[in-house]
PDB file of C-alpha atoms in Angstrom:
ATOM      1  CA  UNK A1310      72.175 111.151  86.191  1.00 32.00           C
ATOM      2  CA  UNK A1311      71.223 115.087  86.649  1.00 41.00           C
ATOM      3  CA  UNK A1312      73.874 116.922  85.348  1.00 43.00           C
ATOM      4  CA  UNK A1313      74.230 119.110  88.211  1.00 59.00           C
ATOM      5  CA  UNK A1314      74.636 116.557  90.424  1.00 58.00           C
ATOM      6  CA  UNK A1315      78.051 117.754  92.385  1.00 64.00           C
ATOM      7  CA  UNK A1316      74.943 120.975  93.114  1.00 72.00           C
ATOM      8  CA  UNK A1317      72.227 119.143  94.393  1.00 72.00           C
ATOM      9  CA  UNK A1318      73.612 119.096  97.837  1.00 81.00           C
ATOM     10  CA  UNK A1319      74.797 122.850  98.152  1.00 82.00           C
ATOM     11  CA  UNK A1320      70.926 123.299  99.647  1.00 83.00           C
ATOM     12  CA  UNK A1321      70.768 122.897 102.859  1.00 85.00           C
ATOM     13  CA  UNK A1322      67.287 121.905 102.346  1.00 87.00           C
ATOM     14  CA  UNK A1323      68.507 118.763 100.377  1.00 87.00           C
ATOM     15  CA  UNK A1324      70.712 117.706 102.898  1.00 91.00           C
ATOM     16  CA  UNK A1325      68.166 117.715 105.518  1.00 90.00           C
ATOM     17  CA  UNK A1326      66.028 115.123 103.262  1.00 87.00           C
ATOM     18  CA  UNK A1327      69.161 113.032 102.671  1.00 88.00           C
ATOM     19  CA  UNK A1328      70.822 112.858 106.364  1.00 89.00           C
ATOM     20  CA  UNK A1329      66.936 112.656 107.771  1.00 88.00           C
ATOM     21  CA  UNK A1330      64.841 111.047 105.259  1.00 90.00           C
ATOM     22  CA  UNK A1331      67.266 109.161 103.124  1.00 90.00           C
ATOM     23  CA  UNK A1332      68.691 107.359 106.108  1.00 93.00           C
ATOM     24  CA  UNK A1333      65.931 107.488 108.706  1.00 91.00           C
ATOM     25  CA  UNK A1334      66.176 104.364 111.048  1.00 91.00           C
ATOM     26  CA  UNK A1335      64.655 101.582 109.302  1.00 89.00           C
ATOM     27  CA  UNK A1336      65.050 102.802 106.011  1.00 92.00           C
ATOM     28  CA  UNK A1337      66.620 100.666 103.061  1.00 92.00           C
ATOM     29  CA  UNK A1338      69.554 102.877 103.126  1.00 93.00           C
ATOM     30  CA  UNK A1339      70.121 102.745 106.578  1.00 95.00           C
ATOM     31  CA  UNK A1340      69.572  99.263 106.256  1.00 94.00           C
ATOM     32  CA  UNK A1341      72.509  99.165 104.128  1.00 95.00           C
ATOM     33  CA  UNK A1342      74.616 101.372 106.023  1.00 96.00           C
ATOM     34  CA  UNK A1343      74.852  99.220 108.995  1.00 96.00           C
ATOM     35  CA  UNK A1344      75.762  96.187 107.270  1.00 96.00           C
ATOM     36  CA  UNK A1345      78.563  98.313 105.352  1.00 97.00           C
ATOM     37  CA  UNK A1346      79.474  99.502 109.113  1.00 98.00           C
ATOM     38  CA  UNK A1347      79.653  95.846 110.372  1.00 97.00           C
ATOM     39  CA  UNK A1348      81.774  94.660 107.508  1.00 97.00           C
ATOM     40  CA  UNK A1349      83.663  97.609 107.493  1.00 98.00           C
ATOM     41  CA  UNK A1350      84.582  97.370 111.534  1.00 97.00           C
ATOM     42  CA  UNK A1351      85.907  93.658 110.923  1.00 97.00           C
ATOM     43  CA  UNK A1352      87.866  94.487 107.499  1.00 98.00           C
ATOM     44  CA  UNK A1353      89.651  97.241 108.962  1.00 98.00           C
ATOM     45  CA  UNK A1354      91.614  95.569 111.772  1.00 98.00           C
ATOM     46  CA  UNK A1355      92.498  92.449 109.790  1.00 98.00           C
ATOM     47  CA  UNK A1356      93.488  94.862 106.689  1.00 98.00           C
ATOM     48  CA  UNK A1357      96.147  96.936 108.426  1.00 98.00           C
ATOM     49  CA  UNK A1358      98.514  96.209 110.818  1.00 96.00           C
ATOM     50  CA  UNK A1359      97.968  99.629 112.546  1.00 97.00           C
ATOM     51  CA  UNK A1360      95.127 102.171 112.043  1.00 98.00           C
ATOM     52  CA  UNK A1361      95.413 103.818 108.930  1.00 98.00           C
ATOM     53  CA  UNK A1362      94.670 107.412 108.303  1.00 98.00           C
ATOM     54  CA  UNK A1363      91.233 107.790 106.496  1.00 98.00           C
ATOM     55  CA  UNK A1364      90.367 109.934 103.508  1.00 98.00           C
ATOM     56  CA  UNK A1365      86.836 110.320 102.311  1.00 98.00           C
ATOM     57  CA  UNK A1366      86.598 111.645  99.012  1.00 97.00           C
ATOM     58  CA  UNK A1367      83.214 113.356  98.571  1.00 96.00           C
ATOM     59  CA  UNK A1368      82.078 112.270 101.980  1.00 97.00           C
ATOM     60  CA  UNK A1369      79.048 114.452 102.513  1.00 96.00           C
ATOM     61  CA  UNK A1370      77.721 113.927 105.783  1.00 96.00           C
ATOM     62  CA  UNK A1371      80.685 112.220 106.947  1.00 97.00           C
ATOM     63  CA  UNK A1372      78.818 108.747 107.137  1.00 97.00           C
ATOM     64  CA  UNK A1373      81.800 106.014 106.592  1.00 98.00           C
ATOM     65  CA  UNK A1374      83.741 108.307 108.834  1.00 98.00           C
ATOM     66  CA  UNK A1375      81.649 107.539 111.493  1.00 98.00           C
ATOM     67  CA  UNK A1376      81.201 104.090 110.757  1.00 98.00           C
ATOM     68  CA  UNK A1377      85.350 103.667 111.074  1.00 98.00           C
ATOM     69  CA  UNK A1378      85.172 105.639 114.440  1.00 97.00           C
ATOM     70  CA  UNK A1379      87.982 104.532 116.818  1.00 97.00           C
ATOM     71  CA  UNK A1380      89.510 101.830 114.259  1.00 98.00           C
ATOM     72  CA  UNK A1381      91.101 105.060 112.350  1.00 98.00           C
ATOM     73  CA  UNK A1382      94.477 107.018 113.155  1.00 98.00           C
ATOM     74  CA  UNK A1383      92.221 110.017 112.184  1.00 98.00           C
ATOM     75  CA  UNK A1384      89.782 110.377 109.416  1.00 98.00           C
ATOM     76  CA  UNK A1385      89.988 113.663 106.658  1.00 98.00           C
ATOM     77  CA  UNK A1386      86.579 114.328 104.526  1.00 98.00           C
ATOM     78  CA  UNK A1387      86.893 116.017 101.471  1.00 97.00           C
ATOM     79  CA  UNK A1388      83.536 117.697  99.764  1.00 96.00           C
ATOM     80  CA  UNK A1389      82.415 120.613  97.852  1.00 94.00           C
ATOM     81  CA  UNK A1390      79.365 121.081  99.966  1.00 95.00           C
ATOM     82  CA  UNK A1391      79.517 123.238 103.173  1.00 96.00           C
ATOM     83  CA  UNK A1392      75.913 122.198 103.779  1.00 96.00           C
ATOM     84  CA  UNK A1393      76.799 118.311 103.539  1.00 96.00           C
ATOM     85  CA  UNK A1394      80.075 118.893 105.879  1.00 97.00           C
ATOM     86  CA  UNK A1395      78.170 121.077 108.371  1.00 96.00           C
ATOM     87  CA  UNK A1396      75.102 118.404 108.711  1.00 96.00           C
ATOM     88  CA  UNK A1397      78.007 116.045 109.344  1.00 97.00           C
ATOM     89  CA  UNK A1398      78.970 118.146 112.180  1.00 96.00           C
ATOM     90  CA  UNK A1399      76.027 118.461 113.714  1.00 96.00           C
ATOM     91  CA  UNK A1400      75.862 114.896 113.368  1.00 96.00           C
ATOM     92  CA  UNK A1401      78.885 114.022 115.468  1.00 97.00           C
ATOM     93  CA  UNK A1402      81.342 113.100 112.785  1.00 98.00           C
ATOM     94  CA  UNK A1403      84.840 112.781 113.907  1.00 98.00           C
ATOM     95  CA  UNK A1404      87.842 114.065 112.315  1.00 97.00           C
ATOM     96  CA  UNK A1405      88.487 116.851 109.792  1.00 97.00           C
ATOM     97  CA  UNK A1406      86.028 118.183 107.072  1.00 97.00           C
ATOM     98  CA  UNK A1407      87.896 119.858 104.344  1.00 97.00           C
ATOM     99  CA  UNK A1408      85.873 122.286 102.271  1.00 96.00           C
ATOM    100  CA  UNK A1409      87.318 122.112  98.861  1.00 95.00           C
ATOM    101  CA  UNK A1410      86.747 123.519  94.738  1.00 90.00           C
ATOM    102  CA  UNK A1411      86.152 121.149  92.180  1.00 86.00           C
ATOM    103  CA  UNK A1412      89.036 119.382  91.522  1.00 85.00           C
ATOM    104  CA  UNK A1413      90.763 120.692  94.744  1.00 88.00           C
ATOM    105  CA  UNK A1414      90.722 117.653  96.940  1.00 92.00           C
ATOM    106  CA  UNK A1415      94.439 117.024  97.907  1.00 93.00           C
ATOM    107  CA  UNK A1416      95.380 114.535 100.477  1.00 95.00           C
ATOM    108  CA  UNK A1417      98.456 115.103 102.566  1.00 89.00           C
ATOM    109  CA  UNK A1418     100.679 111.378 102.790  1.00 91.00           C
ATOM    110  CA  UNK A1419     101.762 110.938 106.286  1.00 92.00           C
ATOM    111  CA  UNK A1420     105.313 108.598 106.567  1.00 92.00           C
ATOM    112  CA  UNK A1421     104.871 105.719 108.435  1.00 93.00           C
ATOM    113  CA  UNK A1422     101.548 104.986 108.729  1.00 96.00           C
ATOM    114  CA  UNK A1423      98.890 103.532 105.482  1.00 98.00           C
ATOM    115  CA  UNK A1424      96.118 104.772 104.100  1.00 98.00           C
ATOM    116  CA  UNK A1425      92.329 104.293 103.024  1.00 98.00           C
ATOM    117  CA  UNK A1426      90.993 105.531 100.733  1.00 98.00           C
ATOM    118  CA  UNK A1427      87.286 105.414 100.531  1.00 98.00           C
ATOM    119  CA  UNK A1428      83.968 106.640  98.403  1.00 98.00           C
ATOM    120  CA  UNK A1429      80.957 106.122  99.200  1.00 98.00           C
ATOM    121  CA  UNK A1430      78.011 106.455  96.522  1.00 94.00           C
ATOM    122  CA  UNK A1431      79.857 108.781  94.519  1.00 95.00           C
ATOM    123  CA  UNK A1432      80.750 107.207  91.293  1.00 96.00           C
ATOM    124  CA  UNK A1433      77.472 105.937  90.199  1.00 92.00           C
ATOM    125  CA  UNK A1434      76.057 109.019  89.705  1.00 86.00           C
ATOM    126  CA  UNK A1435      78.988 111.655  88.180  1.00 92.00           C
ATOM    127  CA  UNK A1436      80.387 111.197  84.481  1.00 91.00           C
ATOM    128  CA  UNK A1437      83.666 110.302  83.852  1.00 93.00           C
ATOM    129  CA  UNK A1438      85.534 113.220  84.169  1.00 94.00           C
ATOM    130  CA  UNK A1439      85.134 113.262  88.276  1.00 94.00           C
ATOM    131  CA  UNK A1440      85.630 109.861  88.591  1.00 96.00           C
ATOM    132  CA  UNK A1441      89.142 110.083  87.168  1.00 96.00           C
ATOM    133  CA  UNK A1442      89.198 112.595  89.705  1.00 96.00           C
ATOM    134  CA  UNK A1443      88.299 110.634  92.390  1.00 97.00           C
ATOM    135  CA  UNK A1444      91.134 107.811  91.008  1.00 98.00           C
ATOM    136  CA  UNK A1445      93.747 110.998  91.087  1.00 97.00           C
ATOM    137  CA  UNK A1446      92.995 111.933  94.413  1.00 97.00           C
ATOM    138  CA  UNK A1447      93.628 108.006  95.986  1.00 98.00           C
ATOM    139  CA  UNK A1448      96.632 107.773  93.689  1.00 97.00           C
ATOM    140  CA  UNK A1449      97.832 110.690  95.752  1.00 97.00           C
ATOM    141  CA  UNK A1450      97.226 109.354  99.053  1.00 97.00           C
ATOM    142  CA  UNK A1451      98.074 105.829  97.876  1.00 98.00           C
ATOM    143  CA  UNK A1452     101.292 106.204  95.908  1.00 96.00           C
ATOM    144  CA  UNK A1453     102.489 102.527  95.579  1.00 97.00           C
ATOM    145  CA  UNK A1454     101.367  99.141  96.251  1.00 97.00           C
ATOM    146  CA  UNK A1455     102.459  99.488 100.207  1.00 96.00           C
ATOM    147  CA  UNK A1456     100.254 102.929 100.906  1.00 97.00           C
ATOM    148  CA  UNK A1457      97.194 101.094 101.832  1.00 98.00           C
ATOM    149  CA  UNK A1458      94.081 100.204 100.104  1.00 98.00           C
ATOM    150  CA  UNK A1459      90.829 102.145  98.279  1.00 98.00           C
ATOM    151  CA  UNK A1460      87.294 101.531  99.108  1.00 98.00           C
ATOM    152  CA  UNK A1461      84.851 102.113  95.982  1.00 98.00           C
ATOM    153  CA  UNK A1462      80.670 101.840  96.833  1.00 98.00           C
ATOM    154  CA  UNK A1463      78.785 100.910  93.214  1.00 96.00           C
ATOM    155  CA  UNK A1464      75.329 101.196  94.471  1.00 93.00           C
ATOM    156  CA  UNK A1465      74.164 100.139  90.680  1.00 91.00           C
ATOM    157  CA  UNK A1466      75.155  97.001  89.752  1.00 93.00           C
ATOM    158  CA  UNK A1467      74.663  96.191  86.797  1.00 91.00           C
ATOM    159  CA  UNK A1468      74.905  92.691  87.225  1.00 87.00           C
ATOM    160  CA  UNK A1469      72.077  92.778  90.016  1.00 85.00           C
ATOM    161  CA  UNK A1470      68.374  92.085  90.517  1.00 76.00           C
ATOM    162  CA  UNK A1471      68.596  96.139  90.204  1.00 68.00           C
ATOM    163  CA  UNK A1472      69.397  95.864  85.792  1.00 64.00           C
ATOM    164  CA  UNK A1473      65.540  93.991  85.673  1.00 62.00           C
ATOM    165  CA  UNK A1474      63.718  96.862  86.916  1.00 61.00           C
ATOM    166  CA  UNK A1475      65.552  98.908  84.861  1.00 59.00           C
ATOM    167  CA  UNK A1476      65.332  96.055  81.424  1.00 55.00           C
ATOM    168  CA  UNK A1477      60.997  95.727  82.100  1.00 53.00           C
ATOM    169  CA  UNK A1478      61.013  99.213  82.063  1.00 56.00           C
ATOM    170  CA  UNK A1479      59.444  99.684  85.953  1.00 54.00           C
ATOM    171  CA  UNK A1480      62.026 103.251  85.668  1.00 49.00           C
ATOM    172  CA  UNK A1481      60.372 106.554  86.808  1.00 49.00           C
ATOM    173  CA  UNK A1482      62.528 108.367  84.016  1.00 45.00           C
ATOM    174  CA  UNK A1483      62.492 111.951  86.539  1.00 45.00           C
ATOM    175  CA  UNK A1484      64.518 110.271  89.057  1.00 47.00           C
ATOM    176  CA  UNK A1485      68.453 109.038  88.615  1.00 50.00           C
ATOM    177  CA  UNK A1486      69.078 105.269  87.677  1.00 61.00           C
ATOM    178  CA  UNK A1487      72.502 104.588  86.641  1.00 80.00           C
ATOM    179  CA  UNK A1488      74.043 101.342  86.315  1.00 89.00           C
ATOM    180  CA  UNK A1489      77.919 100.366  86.268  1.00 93.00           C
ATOM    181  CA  UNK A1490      79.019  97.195  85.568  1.00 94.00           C
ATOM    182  CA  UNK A1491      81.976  94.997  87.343  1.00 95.00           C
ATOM    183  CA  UNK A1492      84.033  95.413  83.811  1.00 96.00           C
ATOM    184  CA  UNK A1493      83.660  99.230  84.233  1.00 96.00           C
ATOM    185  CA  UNK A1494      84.883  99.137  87.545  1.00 97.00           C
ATOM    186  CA  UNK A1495      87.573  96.630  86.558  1.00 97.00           C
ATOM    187  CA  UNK A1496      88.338  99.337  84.028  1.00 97.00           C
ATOM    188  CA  UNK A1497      88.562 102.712  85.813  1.00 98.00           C
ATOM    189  CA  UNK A1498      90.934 100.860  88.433  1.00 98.00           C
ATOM    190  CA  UNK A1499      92.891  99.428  85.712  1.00 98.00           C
ATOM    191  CA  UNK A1500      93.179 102.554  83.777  1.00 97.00           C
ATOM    192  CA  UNK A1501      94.716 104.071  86.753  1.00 98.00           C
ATOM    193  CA  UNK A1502      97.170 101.692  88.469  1.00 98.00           C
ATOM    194  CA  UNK A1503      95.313  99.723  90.268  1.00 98.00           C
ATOM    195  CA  UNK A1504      94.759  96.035  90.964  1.00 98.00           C
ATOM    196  CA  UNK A1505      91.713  94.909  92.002  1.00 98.00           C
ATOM    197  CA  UNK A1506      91.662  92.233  95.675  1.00 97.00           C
ATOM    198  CA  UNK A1507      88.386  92.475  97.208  1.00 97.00           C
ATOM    199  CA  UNK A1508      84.866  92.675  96.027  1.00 97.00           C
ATOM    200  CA  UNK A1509      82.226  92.797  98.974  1.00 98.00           C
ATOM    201  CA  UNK A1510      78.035  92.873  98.323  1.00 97.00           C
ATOM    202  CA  UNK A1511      75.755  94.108 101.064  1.00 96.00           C
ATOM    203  CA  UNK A1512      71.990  93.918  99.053  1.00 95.00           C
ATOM    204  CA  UNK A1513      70.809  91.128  97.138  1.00 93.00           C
ATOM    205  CA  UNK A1514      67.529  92.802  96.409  1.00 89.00           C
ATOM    206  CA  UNK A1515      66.330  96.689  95.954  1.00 85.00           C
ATOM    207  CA  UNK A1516      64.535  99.332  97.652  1.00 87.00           C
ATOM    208  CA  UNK A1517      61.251  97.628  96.450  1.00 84.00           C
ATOM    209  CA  UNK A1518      61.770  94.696  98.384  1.00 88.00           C
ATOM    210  CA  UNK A1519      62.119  95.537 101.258  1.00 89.00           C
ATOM    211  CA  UNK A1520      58.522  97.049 101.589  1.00 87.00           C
ATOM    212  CA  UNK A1521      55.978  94.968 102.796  1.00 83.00           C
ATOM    213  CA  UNK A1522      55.055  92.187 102.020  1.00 88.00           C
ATOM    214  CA  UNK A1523      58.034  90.815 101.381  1.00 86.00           C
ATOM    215  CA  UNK A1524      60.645  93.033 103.565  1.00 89.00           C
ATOM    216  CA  UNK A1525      60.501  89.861 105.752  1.00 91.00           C
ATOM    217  CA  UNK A1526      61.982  87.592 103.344  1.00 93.00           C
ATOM    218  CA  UNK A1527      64.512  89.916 101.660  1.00 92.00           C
ATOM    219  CA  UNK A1528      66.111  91.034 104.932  1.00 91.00           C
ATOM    220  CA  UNK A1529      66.589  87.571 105.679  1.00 93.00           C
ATOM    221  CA  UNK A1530      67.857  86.740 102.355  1.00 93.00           C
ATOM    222  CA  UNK A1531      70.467  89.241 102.402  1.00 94.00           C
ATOM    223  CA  UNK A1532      71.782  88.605 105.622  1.00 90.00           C
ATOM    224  CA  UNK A1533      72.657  85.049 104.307  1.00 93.00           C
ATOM    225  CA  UNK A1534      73.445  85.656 100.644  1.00 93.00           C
ATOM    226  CA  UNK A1535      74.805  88.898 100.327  1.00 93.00           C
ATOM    227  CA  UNK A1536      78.048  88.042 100.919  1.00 94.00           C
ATOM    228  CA  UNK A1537      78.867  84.930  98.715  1.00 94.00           C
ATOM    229  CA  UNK A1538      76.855  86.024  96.248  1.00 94.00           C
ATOM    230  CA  UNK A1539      78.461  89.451  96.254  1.00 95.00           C
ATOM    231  CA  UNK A1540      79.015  90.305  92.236  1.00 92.00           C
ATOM    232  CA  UNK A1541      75.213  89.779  91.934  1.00 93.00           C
ATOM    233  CA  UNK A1542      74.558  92.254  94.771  1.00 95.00           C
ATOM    234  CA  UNK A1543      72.839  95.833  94.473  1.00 93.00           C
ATOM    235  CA  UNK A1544      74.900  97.520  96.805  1.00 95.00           C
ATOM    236  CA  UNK A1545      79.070  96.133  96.063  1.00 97.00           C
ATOM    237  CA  UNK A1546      82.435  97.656  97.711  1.00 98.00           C
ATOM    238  CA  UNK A1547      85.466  97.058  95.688  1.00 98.00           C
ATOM    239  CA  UNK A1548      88.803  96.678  97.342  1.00 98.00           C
ATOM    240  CA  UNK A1549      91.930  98.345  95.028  1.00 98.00           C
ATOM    241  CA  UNK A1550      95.405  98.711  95.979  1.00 98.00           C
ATOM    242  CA  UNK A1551      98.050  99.899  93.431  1.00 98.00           C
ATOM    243  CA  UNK A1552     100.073  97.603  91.291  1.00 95.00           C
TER     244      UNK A1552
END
């Protein structure tokens, strides 16, 4: 993890790579992104019994507020980066972008209607300290078991095909590779209130193969296997409500 991570994307330079490179069409992340969009688009509606108001802790570019457009009473993005929030205007990206200080985030409880909570690859790859922050934030959006639910991307199993790149040492040591397991997950929920219901994989494989040759073969294998075999995916969503 670089420890100035919660920096990288004040350059506007590195947001261009991520929103255009990162998830160009075709790309593994992009890849990934629309099946989290399709599973997202049925959860939703069978989750709540009305549209709940969305709030995207570090959301960037605004990406799963997009992907819940029109299934949401309104969606609220929270990040530290003007550069991320104003790519995510350009982009289209409905709802409100909140510009906020470390630490700042503060989501405003509307009676009535639930919540979701959601973050997207966030916790992978800041230490501790933010992602109690993160848990703080939902907890105040989500004050009992009622409020609604949270939405937490781990885009580093540990459990996945992902830990044996990482175990035969095939890791370029300049780049990020974190890892979090399901107990560590199980933990930070736990430690803060939270019960976990749902678990949802959307990668069996990683980036690697999905080049060619054998993009054929993993694509296909994912699109069958992802989903029952989810706590051996890549890519997994947890599902948290309050206790």
């Amino acid at each position: 993890m670089a420890a100035d991570y919660t920096e990288v994307f004040q350059d506007p330079s590195a947001v261009e790579k991520y929103a255009e490179r990162t998830y160009a069409p075709g790309t593994f992340s992009s890849i990934v992104s629309a099946r989290q969009a399709g599973w997202l688009r049925g959860f939703v509606p069978s989750a709540f019994g009305m549209p709940p108001v969305h709030h995207d802790f570090a959301c960037g570019t605004g990406r799963v507020a997009r992907m819940l457009s029109g299934l949401v009473e309104v969606s609220h993005g929270y990040d530290t980066s003007e550069a991320m929030l104003a790519k995510g205007r350009e982009l289209g990206t409905p709802g409100h972008s909140h510009l906020v200080g470390p630490g700042g985030a503060c989501p405003e409880v509307v009676p009535g209607r639930p919540a979701m909570v959601t973050a997207f690859r966030f916790v992978l790859n800041v230490d501790a300290g933010l992602r109690d922050q993160l848990m703080e934030f939902a907890s105040a959006a989500l004050p009992d078991a009622d409020a609604g639910l949270l939405l937490v991307e781990n885009h580093g199993n540990t459990a996945s095909l992902r830990h044996l790149r990482k175990a035969f040492g095939r890791v370029d040591s300049s780049t990020w590779f974190q890892e979090l397991s399901h107990e560590e997950m199980r933990a930070l929920l736990d430690r803060h209130g939270y019960e976990l219901v749902g678990v949802q994989g959307f990668t069996l494989f990683t980036q690697g193969c999905y080049r060619r040759p054998w993009a054929w073969a993993s694509k296909a294998a994912d699109a069958v296997l992802a989903s029952p075999l989810s706590k051996r995916c890549t890519d997994v969503v947890y599902v948290a409500r309050r206790r």
